[in-house]
Short mmCIF file of C-alpha atoms in Angstrom, two decimals:
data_model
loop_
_atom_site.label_atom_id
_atom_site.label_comp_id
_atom_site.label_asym_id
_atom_site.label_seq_id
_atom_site.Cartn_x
_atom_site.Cartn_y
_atom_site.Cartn_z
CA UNK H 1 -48.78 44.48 -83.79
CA UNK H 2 -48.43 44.64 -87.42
CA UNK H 3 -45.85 46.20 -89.33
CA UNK H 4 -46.70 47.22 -92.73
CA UNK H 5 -44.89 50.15 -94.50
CA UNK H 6 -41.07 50.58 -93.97
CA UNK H 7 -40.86 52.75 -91.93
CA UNK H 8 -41.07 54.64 -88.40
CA UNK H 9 -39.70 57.29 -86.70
CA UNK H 10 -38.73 58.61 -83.61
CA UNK H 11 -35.65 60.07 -83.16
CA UNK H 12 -32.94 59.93 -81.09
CA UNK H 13 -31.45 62.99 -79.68
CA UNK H 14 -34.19 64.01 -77.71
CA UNK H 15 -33.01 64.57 -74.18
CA UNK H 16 -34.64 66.19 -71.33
CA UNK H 17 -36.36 68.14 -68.09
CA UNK H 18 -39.07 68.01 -66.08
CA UNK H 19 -43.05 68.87 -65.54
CA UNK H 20 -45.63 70.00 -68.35
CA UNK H 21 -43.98 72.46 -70.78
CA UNK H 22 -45.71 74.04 -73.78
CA UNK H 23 -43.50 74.01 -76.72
CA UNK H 24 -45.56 75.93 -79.09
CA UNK H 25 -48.98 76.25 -80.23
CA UNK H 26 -50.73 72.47 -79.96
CA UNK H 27 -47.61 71.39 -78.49
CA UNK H 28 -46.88 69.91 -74.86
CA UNK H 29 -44.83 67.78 -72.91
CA UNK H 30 -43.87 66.39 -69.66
CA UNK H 31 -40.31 65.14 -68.86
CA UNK H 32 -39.38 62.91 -65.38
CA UNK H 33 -36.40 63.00 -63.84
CA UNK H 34 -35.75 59.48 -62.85
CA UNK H 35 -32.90 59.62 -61.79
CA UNK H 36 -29.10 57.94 -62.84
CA UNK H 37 -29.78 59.27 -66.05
CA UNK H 38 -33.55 57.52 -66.77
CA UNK H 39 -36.14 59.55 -68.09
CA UNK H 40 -39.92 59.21 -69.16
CA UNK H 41 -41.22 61.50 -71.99
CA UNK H 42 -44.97 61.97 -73.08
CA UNK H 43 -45.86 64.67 -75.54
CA UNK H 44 -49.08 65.65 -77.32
CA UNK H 45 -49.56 67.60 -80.80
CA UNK H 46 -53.15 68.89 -81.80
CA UNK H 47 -53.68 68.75 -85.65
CA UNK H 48 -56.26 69.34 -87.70
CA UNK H 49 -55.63 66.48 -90.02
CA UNK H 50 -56.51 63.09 -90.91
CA UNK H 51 -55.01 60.00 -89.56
CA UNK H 52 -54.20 58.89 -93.35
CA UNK H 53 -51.69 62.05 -93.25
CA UNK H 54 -50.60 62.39 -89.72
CA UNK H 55 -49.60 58.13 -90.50
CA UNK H 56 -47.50 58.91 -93.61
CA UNK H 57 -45.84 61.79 -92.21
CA UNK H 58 -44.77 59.58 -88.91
CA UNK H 59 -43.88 56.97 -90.93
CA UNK H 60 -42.28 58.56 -93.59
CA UNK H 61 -38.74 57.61 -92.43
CA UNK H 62 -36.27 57.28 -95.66
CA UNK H 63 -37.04 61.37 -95.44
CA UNK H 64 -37.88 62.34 -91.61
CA UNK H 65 -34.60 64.09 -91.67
CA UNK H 66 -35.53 67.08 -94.11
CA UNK H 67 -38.28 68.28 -92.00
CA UNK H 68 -37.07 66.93 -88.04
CA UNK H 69 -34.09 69.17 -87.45
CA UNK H 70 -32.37 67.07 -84.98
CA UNK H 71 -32.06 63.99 -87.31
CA UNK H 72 -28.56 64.02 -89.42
CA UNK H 73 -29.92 60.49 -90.83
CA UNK H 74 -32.68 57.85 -90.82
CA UNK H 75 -32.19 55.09 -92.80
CA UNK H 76 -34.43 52.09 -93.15
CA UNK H 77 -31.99 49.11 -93.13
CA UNK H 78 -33.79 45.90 -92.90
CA UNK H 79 -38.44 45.80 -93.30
CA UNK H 80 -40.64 43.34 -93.43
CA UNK H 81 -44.44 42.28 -92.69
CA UNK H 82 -43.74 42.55 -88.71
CA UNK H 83 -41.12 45.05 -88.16
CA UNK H 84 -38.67 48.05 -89.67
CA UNK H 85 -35.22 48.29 -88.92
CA UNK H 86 -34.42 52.20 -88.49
CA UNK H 87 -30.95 53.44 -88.19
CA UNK H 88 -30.94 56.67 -86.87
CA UNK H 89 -28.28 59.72 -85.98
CA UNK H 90 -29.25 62.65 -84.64
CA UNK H 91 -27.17 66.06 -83.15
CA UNK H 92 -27.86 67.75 -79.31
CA UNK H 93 -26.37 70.59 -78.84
CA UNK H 94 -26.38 72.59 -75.40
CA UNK H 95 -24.27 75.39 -74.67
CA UNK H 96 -20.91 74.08 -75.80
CA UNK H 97 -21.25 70.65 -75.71
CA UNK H 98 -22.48 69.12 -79.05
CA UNK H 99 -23.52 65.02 -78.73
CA UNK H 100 -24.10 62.53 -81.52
CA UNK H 101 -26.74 60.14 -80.52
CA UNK H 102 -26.96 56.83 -82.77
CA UNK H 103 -29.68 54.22 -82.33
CA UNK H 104 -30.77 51.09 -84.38
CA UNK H 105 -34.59 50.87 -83.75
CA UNK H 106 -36.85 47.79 -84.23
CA UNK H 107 -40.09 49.70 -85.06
CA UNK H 108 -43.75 47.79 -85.49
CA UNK H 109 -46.71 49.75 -86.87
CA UNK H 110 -50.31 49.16 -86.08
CA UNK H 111 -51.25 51.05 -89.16
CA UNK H 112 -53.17 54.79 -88.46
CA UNK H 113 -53.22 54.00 -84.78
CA UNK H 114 -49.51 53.16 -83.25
CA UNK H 115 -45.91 52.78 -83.77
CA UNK H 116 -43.81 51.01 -81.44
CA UNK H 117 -39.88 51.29 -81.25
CA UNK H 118 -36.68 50.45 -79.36
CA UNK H 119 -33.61 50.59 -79.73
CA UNK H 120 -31.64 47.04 -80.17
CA UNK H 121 -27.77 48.92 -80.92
CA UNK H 122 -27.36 49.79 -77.28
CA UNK H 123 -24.86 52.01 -78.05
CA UNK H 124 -25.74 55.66 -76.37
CA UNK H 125 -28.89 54.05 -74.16
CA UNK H 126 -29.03 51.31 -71.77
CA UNK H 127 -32.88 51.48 -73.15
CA UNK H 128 -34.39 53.83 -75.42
CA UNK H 129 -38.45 52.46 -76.31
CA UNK H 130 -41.64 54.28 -77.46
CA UNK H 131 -44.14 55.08 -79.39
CA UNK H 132 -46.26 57.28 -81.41
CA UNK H 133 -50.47 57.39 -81.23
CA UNK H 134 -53.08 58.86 -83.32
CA UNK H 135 -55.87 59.47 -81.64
CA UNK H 136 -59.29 60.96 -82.49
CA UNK H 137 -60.16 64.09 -80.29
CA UNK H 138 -63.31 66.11 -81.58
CA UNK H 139 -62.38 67.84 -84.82
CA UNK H 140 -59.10 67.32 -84.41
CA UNK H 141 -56.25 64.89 -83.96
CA UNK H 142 -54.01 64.30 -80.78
CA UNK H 143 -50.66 62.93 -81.33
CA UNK H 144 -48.80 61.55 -78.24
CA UNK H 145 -45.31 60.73 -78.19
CA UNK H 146 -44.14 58.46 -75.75
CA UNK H 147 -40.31 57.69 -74.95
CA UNK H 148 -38.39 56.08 -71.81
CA UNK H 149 -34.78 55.83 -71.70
CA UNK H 150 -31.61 55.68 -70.00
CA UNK H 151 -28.45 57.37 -71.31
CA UNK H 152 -25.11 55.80 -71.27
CA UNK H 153 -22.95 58.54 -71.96
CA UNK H 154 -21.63 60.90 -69.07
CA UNK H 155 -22.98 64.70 -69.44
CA UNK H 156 -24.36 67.10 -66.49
CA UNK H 157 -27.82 65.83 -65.98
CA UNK H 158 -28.71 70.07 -66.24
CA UNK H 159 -26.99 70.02 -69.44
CA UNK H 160 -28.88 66.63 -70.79
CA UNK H 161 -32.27 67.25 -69.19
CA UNK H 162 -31.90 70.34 -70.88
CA UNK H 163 -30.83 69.17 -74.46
CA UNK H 164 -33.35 66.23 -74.20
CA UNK H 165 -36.27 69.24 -73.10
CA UNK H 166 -35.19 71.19 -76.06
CA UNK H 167 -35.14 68.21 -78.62
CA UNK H 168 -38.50 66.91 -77.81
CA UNK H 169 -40.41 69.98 -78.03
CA UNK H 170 -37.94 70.59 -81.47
CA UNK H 171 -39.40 67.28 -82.45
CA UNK H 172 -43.01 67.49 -81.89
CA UNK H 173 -42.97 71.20 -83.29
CA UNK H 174 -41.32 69.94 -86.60
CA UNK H 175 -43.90 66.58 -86.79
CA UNK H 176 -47.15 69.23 -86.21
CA UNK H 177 -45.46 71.88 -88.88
CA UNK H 178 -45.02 69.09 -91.47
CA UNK H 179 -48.60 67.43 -90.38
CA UNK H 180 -50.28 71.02 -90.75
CA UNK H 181 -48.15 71.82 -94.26
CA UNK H 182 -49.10 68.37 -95.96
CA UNK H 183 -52.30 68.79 -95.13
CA UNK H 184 -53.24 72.42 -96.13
CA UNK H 185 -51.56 72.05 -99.58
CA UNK H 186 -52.76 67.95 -99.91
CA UNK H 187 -49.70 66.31 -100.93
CA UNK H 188 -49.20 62.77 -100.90
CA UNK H 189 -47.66 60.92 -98.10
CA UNK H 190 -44.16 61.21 -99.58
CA UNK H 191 -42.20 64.56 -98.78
CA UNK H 192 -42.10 67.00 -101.45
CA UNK H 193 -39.96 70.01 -101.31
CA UNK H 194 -41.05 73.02 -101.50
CA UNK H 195 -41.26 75.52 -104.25
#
């Protein structure tokens, strides 16, 4: 794999639940159980965009955190030809329990096609590793997000199946809205604000 922009992105505070679940339109997911706090993610977004887009918008990490609500900070703290170095922070909330989540992830790009990432702090996971595809479907685009992981921290497993079910389908929403908004009004890969 070949790393060639700085950048990457997949967030941290995602956090659980179980079976296919549609998050909104063009949006599903499936969360395992695994058991002693492991779980295995996959989600899919539909977009009608191109892969030059959907690419700078997943890998548009100095600014993922003004349009990914979960992410308090992504910072890219080390790049070069073969990998990113992505700090990232991100909030759960559930009921009344609110969670920081930090990870440090090594991210490698196969450019328009995949990003790879895990994180190498350790701090909140035992693992936390994934990925992000583009893949051509019809007229259309489908996204899949991949994550496994394996928290370290001691919640209810309700409580962070629950805030890791919400976060996801948070996530994926967010990445299709800012797909779908960059697209229709043709902006350059970099975030813009808007007016």
């Amino acid at each position: 794999m070949i790393k060639t922009s700085p950048l990457k992105f997949m967030l941290c505070a995602a956090l659980l639940s179980g079976g296919w679940a549609r998050a909104a339109d063009g949006v599903t997911m499936n969360l395992e159980d695994l058991g002693k706090g492991r779980y295995r993610l996959e989600g899919h977004i539909s977009v009608q965009a191109s892969a030059y887009q959907t690419w700078k918008v997943l890998t548009d990490y100095e600014n993922i955190a003004q349009f990914v609500s979960s992410l308090r900070k992504s910072q890219v703290k080390d790049s070069n030809i073969e990998r990113v170095l992505l700090e990232q922070e991100a909030l759960g909330k559930k009921f009344f329990i609110t969670r920081k989540v930090r990870v440090l992830l090594e991210v490698t790009e196969l450019p328009y096609k995949r990003i790879e990432f895990e994180d190498t702090l350790k701090k909140d996971f035992s693992y936390y590793r994934g990925s992000w595809e583009i893949r051509s479907v019809g007229n259309g685009l489908d996204v899949i997000y991949r994550l496994e992981c394996q928290r370290h921290f001691v919640v209810p497993n309700f409580i962070a199946k629950e805030a890791l079910k919400n976060s996801a389908a948070d996530l994926l929403a967010d990445v299709q809205r800012e797909i779908l908004r960059r697209n229709k009004k043709g902006l350059p890969g970099a975030y813009e604000t808007k007016n």
